Tab-separated table of C-alpha atoms and ligand atoms in Angstrom:
chain	number	residue	atom	x	y	z
A	1	UNK	CA	63.546	139.080	169.339
A	2	UNK	CA	67.033	139.171	167.989
A	3	UNK	CA	68.924	136.901	165.675
A	4	UNK	CA	70.937	134.098	167.159
A	5	UNK	CA	73.176	133.892	164.136
A	6	UNK	CA	74.664	136.983	162.565
A	7	UNK	CA	76.219	137.077	159.186
A	8	UNK	CA	79.890	137.964	159.482
A	9	UNK	CA	79.343	140.636	156.839
A	10	UNK	CA	76.010	142.031	157.899
A	11	UNK	CA	75.527	145.075	160.087
A	12	UNK	CA	75.223	144.592	163.808
A	13	UNK	CA	71.815	146.234	164.004
A	14	UNK	CA	69.007	144.104	165.285
A	15	UNK	CA	66.371	142.824	162.962
A	16	UNK	CA	63.554	140.491	163.740
A	17	UNK	CA	60.745	138.413	162.482
A	18	UNK	CA	58.154	137.575	165.089
A	19	UNK	CA	60.520	134.847	166.225
A	20	UNK	CA	63.732	133.890	164.471
A	21	UNK	CA	62.787	131.912	161.368
A	22	UNK	CA	65.436	129.902	159.582
A	23	UNK	CA	63.477	127.482	157.418
A	24	UNK	CA	61.887	128.618	154.182
A	25	UNK	CA	58.878	126.414	154.927
A	26	UNK	CA	58.428	128.225	158.263
A	27	UNK	CA	58.575	131.593	156.495
A	28	UNK	CA	55.697	130.429	154.307
A	29	UNK	CA	53.726	129.170	157.307
A	30	UNK	CA	54.173	132.438	159.216
A	31	UNK	CA	53.420	134.609	156.195
A	32	UNK	CA	50.216	132.680	155.679
A	33	UNK	CA	49.189	133.679	159.217
A	34	UNK	CA	49.989	137.367	158.759
A	35	UNK	CA	48.629	137.926	155.270
A	36	UNK	CA	45.085	137.657	154.014
A	37	UNK	CA	44.314	134.461	152.124
A	38	UNK	CA	44.159	136.283	148.779
A	39	UNK	CA	47.421	138.174	149.254
A	40	UNK	CA	49.334	135.126	150.485
A	41	UNK	CA	48.023	133.119	147.538
A	42	UNK	CA	48.996	135.887	145.110
A	43	UNK	CA	52.602	135.751	146.328
A	44	UNK	CA	52.862	132.016	146.828
A	45	UNK	CA	51.183	130.644	143.730
A	46	UNK	CA	52.341	130.135	140.167
A	47	UNK	CA	50.551	129.929	136.857
A	48	UNK	CA	48.575	126.966	135.565
A	49	UNK	CA	49.223	123.667	137.289
A	50	UNK	CA	52.329	125.118	138.994
A	51	UNK	CA	54.635	122.560	137.348
A	52	UNK	CA	57.307	125.178	136.673
A	53	UNK	CA	56.954	126.606	140.175
A	54	UNK	CA	57.653	123.139	141.587
A	55	UNK	CA	60.449	122.291	139.164
A	56	UNK	CA	62.304	125.533	139.974
A	57	UNK	CA	63.102	124.190	143.434
A	58	UNK	CA	63.460	120.565	142.371
A	59	UNK	CA	66.093	121.440	139.780
A	60	UNK	CA	68.515	122.383	142.544
A	61	UNK	CA	68.155	118.949	144.127
A	62	UNK	CA	69.421	117.257	140.964
A	63	UNK	CA	72.865	118.764	141.491
A	64	UNK	CA	75.088	117.583	144.358
A	65	UNK	CA	78.087	119.420	145.735
A	66	UNK	CA	81.378	117.500	145.826
A	67	UNK	CA	83.671	119.587	148.034
A	68	UNK	CA	87.428	119.408	148.409
A	69	UNK	CA	88.722	120.433	151.836
A	70	UNK	CA	91.796	121.788	153.701
A	71	UNK	CA	91.898	125.028	151.734
A	72	UNK	CA	92.123	127.530	154.636
A	73	UNK	CA	88.679	129.085	154.409
A	74	UNK	CA	89.189	131.232	157.521
A	75	UNK	CA	88.687	134.441	155.554
A	76	UNK	CA	86.018	134.550	152.904
A	77	UNK	CA	84.898	137.047	150.313
A	78	UNK	CA	81.343	136.948	149.019
A	79	UNK	CA	81.665	139.962	146.752
A	80	UNK	CA	80.874	140.010	143.043
A	81	UNK	CA	81.438	142.597	140.316
A	82	UNK	CA	78.592	143.409	137.950
A	83	UNK	CA	78.534	146.114	135.274
A	84	UNK	CA	81.482	147.891	136.841
A	85	UNK	CA	80.106	147.874	140.403
A	86	UNK	CA	81.292	145.656	143.229
A	87	UNK	CA	78.579	144.307	145.514
A	88	UNK	CA	79.410	142.860	148.929
A	89	UNK	CA	77.356	139.761	148.311
A	90	UNK	CA	76.347	137.668	145.322
A	91	UNK	CA	72.623	138.402	145.304
A	92	UNK	CA	70.107	141.146	144.605
A	93	UNK	CA	66.474	141.521	145.573
A	94	UNK	CA	64.266	140.517	142.646
A	95	UNK	CA	61.652	142.954	141.357
A	96	UNK	CA	58.354	142.096	143.011
A	97	UNK	CA	55.333	144.255	142.314
A	98	UNK	CA	52.410	145.395	144.458
A	99	UNK	CA	54.255	145.106	147.765
A	100	UNK	CA	51.776	147.411	149.468
A	101	UNK	CA	49.542	144.343	149.550
A	102	UNK	CA	52.049	142.541	151.783
A	103	UNK	CA	52.728	145.461	154.158
A	104	UNK	CA	51.595	149.088	154.332
A	105	UNK	CA	55.205	150.283	153.909
A	106	UNK	CA	55.651	147.962	150.909
A	107	UNK	CA	58.723	148.765	148.807
A	108	UNK	CA	59.809	151.504	151.245
A	109	UNK	CA	60.328	148.872	153.947
A	110	UNK	CA	62.221	146.642	151.529
A	111	UNK	CA	64.384	149.600	150.496
A	112	UNK	CA	65.276	150.407	154.122
A	113	UNK	CA	66.308	146.817	154.813
A	114	UNK	CA	68.226	146.585	151.518
A	115	UNK	CA	70.086	149.767	152.365
A	116	UNK	CA	70.978	148.603	155.872
A	117	UNK	CA	72.376	145.354	154.521
A	118	UNK	CA	73.770	146.917	151.309
A	119	UNK	CA	71.893	144.435	149.141
A	120	UNK	CA	71.109	145.796	145.659
A	121	UNK	CA	67.367	146.191	145.056
A	122	UNK	CA	65.688	145.801	141.673
A	123	UNK	CA	62.556	147.941	141.943
A	124	UNK	CA	59.452	146.831	140.004
A	125	UNK	CA	57.489	149.020	137.574
A	126	UNK	CA	54.278	148.020	139.325
A	127	UNK	CA	55.376	149.158	142.773
A	128	UNK	CA	52.934	150.589	145.299
A	129	UNK	CA	55.215	153.596	145.886
A	130	UNK	CA	56.879	155.621	143.149
A	131	UNK	CA	60.410	154.883	142.010
A	132	UNK	CA	61.450	158.310	143.352
A	133	UNK	CA	60.025	157.596	146.816
A	134	UNK	CA	61.800	154.221	146.878
A	135	UNK	CA	65.052	155.787	145.657
A	136	UNK	CA	64.697	158.317	148.482
A	137	UNK	CA	64.792	155.475	151.016
A	138	UNK	CA	67.647	153.725	149.236
A	139	UNK	CA	69.898	156.791	149.083
A	140	UNK	CA	73.203	155.732	147.574
A	141	UNK	CA	72.503	152.032	148.092
A	142	UNK	CA	72.696	150.093	144.800
A	143	UNK	CA	69.432	150.085	142.822
A	144	UNK	CA	68.243	148.930	139.410
A	145	UNK	CA	64.855	149.633	137.847
A	146	UNK	CA	62.726	146.870	136.284
A	147	UNK	CA	60.683	147.959	133.298
A	148	UNK	CA	57.393	146.623	132.065
A	149	UNK	CA	57.315	148.144	128.606
A	150	UNK	CA	53.962	149.867	128.272
A	151	UNK	CA	51.807	150.019	125.137
A	152	UNK	CA	52.156	153.793	125.629
A	153	UNK	CA	55.652	154.433	124.261
A	154	UNK	CA	55.925	157.920	125.718
A	155	UNK	CA	55.099	156.551	129.146
A	156	UNK	CA	57.801	153.890	128.750
A	157	UNK	CA	60.355	156.583	127.928
A	158	UNK	CA	59.133	158.661	130.851
A	159	UNK	CA	59.642	155.730	133.274
A	160	UNK	CA	63.144	155.124	131.953
A	161	UNK	CA	64.146	158.761	132.195
A	162	UNK	CA	62.652	159.125	135.659
A	163	UNK	CA	64.614	156.047	136.779
A	164	UNK	CA	67.844	157.440	135.365
A	165	UNK	CA	67.247	160.804	137.044
A	166	UNK	CA	66.429	159.138	140.381
A	167	UNK	CA	69.813	157.370	140.404
A	168	UNK	CA	68.988	153.836	139.304
A	169	UNK	CA	72.091	152.387	137.664
A	170	UNK	CA	70.625	149.725	135.346
A	171	UNK	CA	67.428	149.004	133.486
A	172	UNK	CA	66.035	145.488	133.775
A	173	UNK	CA	63.556	144.846	130.960
A	174	UNK	CA	61.292	141.894	131.675
A	175	UNK	CA	60.717	140.011	128.425
A	176	UNK	CA	58.645	137.047	129.609
A	177	UNK	CA	55.439	139.029	130.104
A	178	UNK	CA	53.911	140.051	126.778
A	179	UNK	CA	50.670	139.358	128.633
A	180	UNK	CA	50.005	138.233	132.184
A	181	UNK	CA	50.272	134.462	132.760
A	182	UNK	CA	47.161	132.351	133.381
A	183	UNK	CA	47.228	132.382	137.163
A	184	UNK	CA	44.531	129.968	138.198
A	185	UNK	CA	44.720	130.692	141.916
A	186	UNK	CA	44.297	134.455	141.505
A	187	UNK	CA	41.535	133.957	138.970
A	188	UNK	CA	39.765	131.640	141.394
A	189	UNK	CA	40.069	134.264	144.125
A	190	UNK	CA	39.307	137.082	141.667
A	191	UNK	CA	42.267	138.864	143.272
A	192	UNK	CA	44.139	141.344	141.083
A	193	UNK	CA	46.437	143.590	143.118
A	194	UNK	CA	46.360	146.408	140.569
A	195	UNK	CA	42.584	146.572	140.918
A	196	UNK	CA	43.077	146.817	144.686
A	197	UNK	CA	45.309	149.836	144.044
A	198	UNK	CA	48.666	148.228	144.900
A	199	UNK	CA	50.607	148.677	141.640
A	200	UNK	CA	50.000	152.287	140.710
A	201	UNK	CA	52.856	154.154	142.453
A	202	UNK	CA	54.782	154.928	139.266
A	203	UNK	CA	51.796	155.499	136.997
A	204	UNK	CA	49.737	157.866	139.116
A	205	UNK	CA	52.763	160.140	139.643
A	206	UNK	CA	53.720	160.188	135.973
A	207	UNK	CA	52.939	163.349	133.958
A	208	UNK	CA	52.460	161.366	130.725
A	209	UNK	CA	50.112	158.870	132.362
A	210	UNK	CA	48.163	161.657	134.018
A	211	UNK	CA	47.856	163.510	130.717
A	212	UNK	CA	46.046	160.491	129.257
A	213	UNK	CA	43.240	160.697	131.854
A	214	UNK	CA	40.108	162.780	131.654
A	215	UNK	CA	40.066	163.086	135.430
A	216	UNK	CA	43.079	162.788	137.736
A	217	UNK	CA	43.592	159.584	139.775
A	218	UNK	CA	42.666	161.661	142.859
A	219	UNK	CA	39.317	162.546	141.256
A	220	UNK	CA	38.534	159.183	139.674
A	221	UNK	CA	40.694	156.356	140.955
A	222	UNK	CA	38.695	153.566	139.332
A	223	UNK	CA	39.067	155.065	135.840
A	224	UNK	CA	42.806	155.581	136.380
A	225	UNK	CA	43.212	151.940	137.411
A	226	UNK	CA	41.314	150.803	134.311
A	227	UNK	CA	43.665	152.849	132.129
A	228	UNK	CA	46.682	151.389	133.927
A	229	UNK	CA	45.425	147.842	133.333
A	230	UNK	CA	45.026	148.565	129.619
A	231	UNK	CA	48.562	149.821	129.060
A	232	UNK	CA	50.780	147.795	131.439
A	233	UNK	CA	52.114	145.115	129.040
A	234	UNK	CA	53.203	145.531	125.425
A	235	UNK	CA	52.604	142.295	123.492
A	236	UNK	CA	54.114	143.824	120.323
A	237	UNK	CA	57.543	144.217	121.912
A	238	UNK	CA	60.304	142.918	119.637
A	239	UNK	CA	64.090	143.044	119.332
A	240	UNK	CA	64.218	146.275	117.345
A	241	UNK	CA	62.484	148.111	120.206
A	242	UNK	CA	65.704	147.749	122.185
A	243	UNK	CA	67.403	150.154	119.786
A	244	UNK	CA	64.561	152.620	120.461
A	245	UNK	CA	65.026	152.527	124.226
A	246	UNK	CA	68.803	152.789	123.909
A	247	UNK	CA	68.276	156.138	122.178
A	248	UNK	CA	66.530	157.409	125.312
A	249	UNK	CA	68.841	156.221	128.068
A	250	UNK	CA	72.469	155.745	128.985
A	251	UNK	CA	71.627	153.041	131.508
A	252	UNK	CA	72.927	149.536	130.825
A	253	UNK	CA	70.139	147.174	129.741
A	254	UNK	CA	69.611	143.758	131.272
A	255	UNK	CA	66.981	141.368	129.908
A	256	UNK	CA	65.039	139.397	132.517
A	257	UNK	CA	63.292	136.178	131.561
A	258	UNK	CA	65.827	134.719	129.136
A	259	UNK	CA	65.632	130.924	128.923
A	260	UNK	CA	66.671	129.999	125.367
A	261	UNK	CA	70.314	130.255	124.229
A	262	UNK	CA	69.049	131.809	120.965
A	263	UNK	CA	67.614	134.732	122.941
A	264	UNK	CA	70.942	135.110	124.753
A	265	UNK	CA	72.691	135.274	121.381
A	266	UNK	CA	70.254	137.844	120.000
A	267	UNK	CA	70.510	139.908	123.166
A	268	UNK	CA	74.249	140.234	122.682
A	269	UNK	CA	73.790	141.113	119.011
A	270	UNK	CA	71.461	143.917	120.098
A	271	UNK	CA	73.997	145.273	122.578
A	272	UNK	CA	72.296	144.153	125.798
A	273	UNK	CA	74.654	144.406	128.786
A	274	UNK	CA	73.365	141.555	130.970
A	275	UNK	CA	70.853	138.712	131.244
A	276	UNK	CA	68.695	137.258	133.976
A	277	UNK	CA	67.788	133.626	133.446
A	278	UNK	CA	64.323	133.468	134.951
A	279	UNK	CA	60.865	132.053	134.443
A	280	UNK	CA	59.284	134.700	136.672
A	281	UNK	CA	59.083	132.279	139.599
A	282	UNK	CA	56.760	129.977	137.645
A	283	UNK	CA	54.182	132.735	137.232
A	284	UNK	CA	54.114	133.114	133.455
A	285	UNK	CA	53.962	130.058	131.156
A	286	UNK	CA	53.452	126.892	133.163
A	287	UNK	CA	55.495	123.982	131.844
A	288	UNK	CA	58.543	126.044	130.869
A	289	UNK	CA	61.969	124.774	131.845
A	290	UNK	CA	63.244	125.522	135.352
A	291	UNK	CA	65.676	128.426	135.522
A	292	UNK	CA	68.536	126.274	136.793
A	293	UNK	CA	68.091	123.778	133.949
A	294	UNK	CA	68.100	126.647	131.453
A	295	UNK	CA	71.241	128.228	132.913
A	296	UNK	CA	74.026	126.073	131.372
A	297	UNK	CA	72.747	126.618	127.808
A	298	UNK	CA	72.639	130.385	128.261
A	299	UNK	CA	76.043	130.469	129.991
A	300	UNK	CA	77.581	128.462	127.133
A	301	UNK	CA	76.154	130.827	124.528
A	302	UNK	CA	77.241	133.947	126.401
A	303	UNK	CA	80.727	132.568	126.993
A	304	UNK	CA	81.637	135.235	129.552
A	305	UNK	CA	80.855	138.207	127.289
A	306	UNK	CA	78.163	139.725	129.549
A	307	UNK	CA	76.963	138.919	133.089
A	308	UNK	CA	74.367	136.184	133.510
A	309	UNK	CA	72.202	136.248	136.637
A	310	UNK	CA	69.556	133.754	137.725
A	311	UNK	CA	66.363	133.733	139.731
A	312	UNK	CA	63.430	131.415	140.388
A	313	UNK	CA	63.820	128.828	143.129
A	314	UNK	CA	66.626	130.396	145.184
A	315	UNK	CA	65.789	129.593	148.806
A	316	UNK	CA	69.042	128.822	150.613
A	317	UNK	CA	72.813	129.265	150.584
A	318	UNK	CA	73.588	125.986	148.774
A	319	UNK	CA	71.229	127.072	145.956
A	320	UNK	CA	73.417	130.136	145.446
A	321	UNK	CA	76.571	127.995	145.438
A	322	UNK	CA	75.059	125.674	142.807
A	323	UNK	CA	73.787	128.446	140.526
A	324	UNK	CA	77.127	130.257	140.604
A	325	UNK	CA	79.071	127.031	140.112
A	326	UNK	CA	76.975	126.451	137.001
A	327	UNK	CA	78.009	129.822	135.628
A	328	UNK	CA	75.705	132.484	137.086
A	329	UNK	CA	77.498	135.694	138.100
A	330	UNK	CA	74.918	136.382	140.817
A	331	UNK	CA	71.349	135.442	141.769
A	332	UNK	CA	68.153	137.229	142.777
A	333	UNK	CA	66.094	136.451	145.838
A	334	UNK	CA	62.314	136.631	145.381
A	335	UNK	CA	59.550	135.154	147.516
A	336	UNK	CA	61.592	134.681	150.736
A	337	UNK	CA	62.074	138.424	151.314
A	338	UNK	CA	58.442	139.105	150.445
A	339	UNK	CA	57.365	136.730	153.213
A	340	UNK	CA	59.699	138.539	155.617
A	341	UNK	CA	58.006	141.795	154.596
A	342	UNK	CA	54.557	140.343	155.152
A	343	UNK	CA	55.471	139.030	158.584
A	344	UNK	CA	57.234	142.076	159.982
A	345	UNK	CA	57.934	144.828	157.462
A	346	UNK	CA	61.463	146.226	157.246
A	347	UNK	CA	62.696	144.161	160.175
A	348	UNK	CA	61.273	140.992	158.705
A	349	UNK	CA	63.080	141.606	155.404
A	350	UNK	CA	66.323	142.426	157.247
A	351	UNK	CA	66.177	139.171	159.159
A	352	UNK	CA	65.563	137.132	156.019
A	353	UNK	CA	68.585	138.846	154.468
A	354	UNK	CA	70.753	138.185	157.519
A	355	UNK	CA	69.928	134.502	157.580
A	356	UNK	CA	70.368	134.153	153.834
A	357	UNK	CA	73.752	135.886	153.975
A	358	UNK	CA	74.922	133.716	156.827
A	359	UNK	CA	73.793	130.637	154.951
A	360	UNK	CA	75.687	131.671	151.792
A	361	UNK	CA	78.822	132.364	153.810
A	362	UNK	CA	78.636	129.040	155.674
A	363	UNK	CA	77.858	127.196	152.438
A	364	UNK	CA	80.939	128.673	150.761
A	365	UNK	CA	83.183	127.626	153.653
A	366	UNK	CA	81.737	124.139	153.934
A	367	UNK	CA	82.131	123.696	150.179
A	368	UNK	CA	85.843	124.280	150.808
A	369	UNK	CA	85.918	127.609	148.965
A	370	UNK	CA	87.040	131.098	149.934
A	371	UNK	CA	85.622	133.322	147.236
A	372	UNK	CA	82.701	133.408	144.839
A	373	UNK	CA	85.093	133.233	141.896
A	374	UNK	CA	86.379	129.889	143.237
A	375	UNK	CA	83.032	128.326	142.293
A	376	UNK	CA	82.928	126.409	139.011
A	377	UNK	CA	81.225	123.315	137.562
A	378	UNK	CA	83.938	120.994	138.948
A	379	UNK	CA	82.244	121.498	142.344
A	380	UNK	CA	79.056	119.762	141.184
A	381	UNK	CA	77.909	116.329	140.110
A	382	UNK	CA	74.559	115.666	138.450
A	383	UNK	CA	72.461	112.937	140.042
B	1	FMN	C1	54.353	138.370	144.058
B	1	FMN	C2	55.343	138.474	142.936
B	1	FMN	C3	55.329	139.614	142.121
B	1	FMN	C4	56.284	139.751	141.106
B	1	FMN	N1	56.332	140.916	140.387
B	1	FMN	C5	57.278	141.054	139.413
B	1	FMN	C6	57.396	142.291	138.720
B	1	FMN	O1	56.692	143.250	138.996
B	1	FMN	N2	58.329	142.361	137.728
B	1	FMN	C7	59.153	141.300	137.405
B	1	FMN	O2	59.972	141.405	136.487
B	1	FMN	N3	59.080	140.139	138.099
B	1	FMN	C8	58.174	140.003	139.087
B	1	FMN	N4	58.138	138.844	139.809
B	1	FMN	C9	59.120	137.785	139.533
B	1	FMN	C10	60.391	137.965	140.385
B	1	FMN	O3	61.149	139.052	139.935
B	1	FMN	C11	61.282	136.703	140.315
B	1	FMN	O4	61.529	136.395	138.966
B	1	FMN	C12	60.642	135.507	141.019
B	1	FMN	O5	60.092	135.906	142.255
B	1	FMN	C13	61.662	134.407	141.254
B	1	FMN	O6	61.033	133.269	141.755
B	1	FMN	P1	61.107	132.860	143.322
B	1	FMN	O7	60.510	133.978	144.075
B	1	FMN	O8	60.263	131.629	143.428
B	1	FMN	O9	62.540	132.604	143.639
B	1	FMN	C14	57.215	138.688	140.847
B	1	FMN	C15	57.216	137.574	141.687
B	1	FMN	C16	56.311	137.462	142.723
B	1	FMN	C17	56.372	136.259	143.624
């Protein structure tokens, strides 16, 4: 089934979910049908009592758009410039791990859709396929690599150097995960995607990781998974470690998970090239501030010196308009594309992207604006 609405800037190739889905709530309903209970819950849920998960979406409702019209919005430009690259649209695909649980093609399917629509893809450390395999699908399409800093320093360096060699153009270091959040739903289900074998793509192919094992992952998969679980997160990580990684890579470094203006300030002192305001989609510490509420403080501190991106709670075009009006340079889309993947693989992701793009474009026009750089706080009122 084909789309009824096409984004003016998307390709003309067909994409499809099982039937065209426009509402985020319908994406969730369909994904729930296609995915096993445990996998759907893993994607959908947050940590603890899910207060942050809920407030991420609610925060957008507290801001109202106050448009001014008659501005000739017949031609529009959704492009943004980040770290010297120009992207056709103001969003990237957020790093989401273990996508083999949602669809057998996992990150490869996401990469194909991202390439077709020229949406930059931030590939997770804990992907089901290796970063090289995913880069192979992406070709010259824009790609960043997200790093979970391992307790094994040599492995961390190996990941970074592999990413650089495979053509990733930025390193996104996630700082909000010194340990995994207390995810009540997954604990209840006793579902841990790494244990199911869905997050090992980069580790099992890595020479350093393999050298740590007595038997190869092909000989003893269970032991390899246990090793992976032991070394995934580095709770000791601190600011001075950034200088260490900078010695091993020329890639620009972006910190993901910044909420406090003090961290934004420190990041700039340590030469970080960009920030992502994020609370990991409400999956780490429950009760932390919503990303949108944290954004103005970070933007004020940064004062235009480095790009500030935002994720957590982006569902629709008007959300993008609000986040950018409040000072974000771009946003990242998370759960919606993962549901598209779960429903219909590459085509499902492509359709989610098409609808999202169309929505952003229509939202810009109906806000009376022509370009992304026209968006500023004067467009918004706080309820
Ligand atoms: C199932 C799932 C897995 C995720 N895996 C990662 C990951 O591997 N690395 C990372 O930095 N963030 C990860 N995230 C967080 C996303 O990058 C992003 O911050 C979050 O999805 C934004 O929230 P939203 O999806 O509600 O908009 C994950 C999120 C989900 C839903």
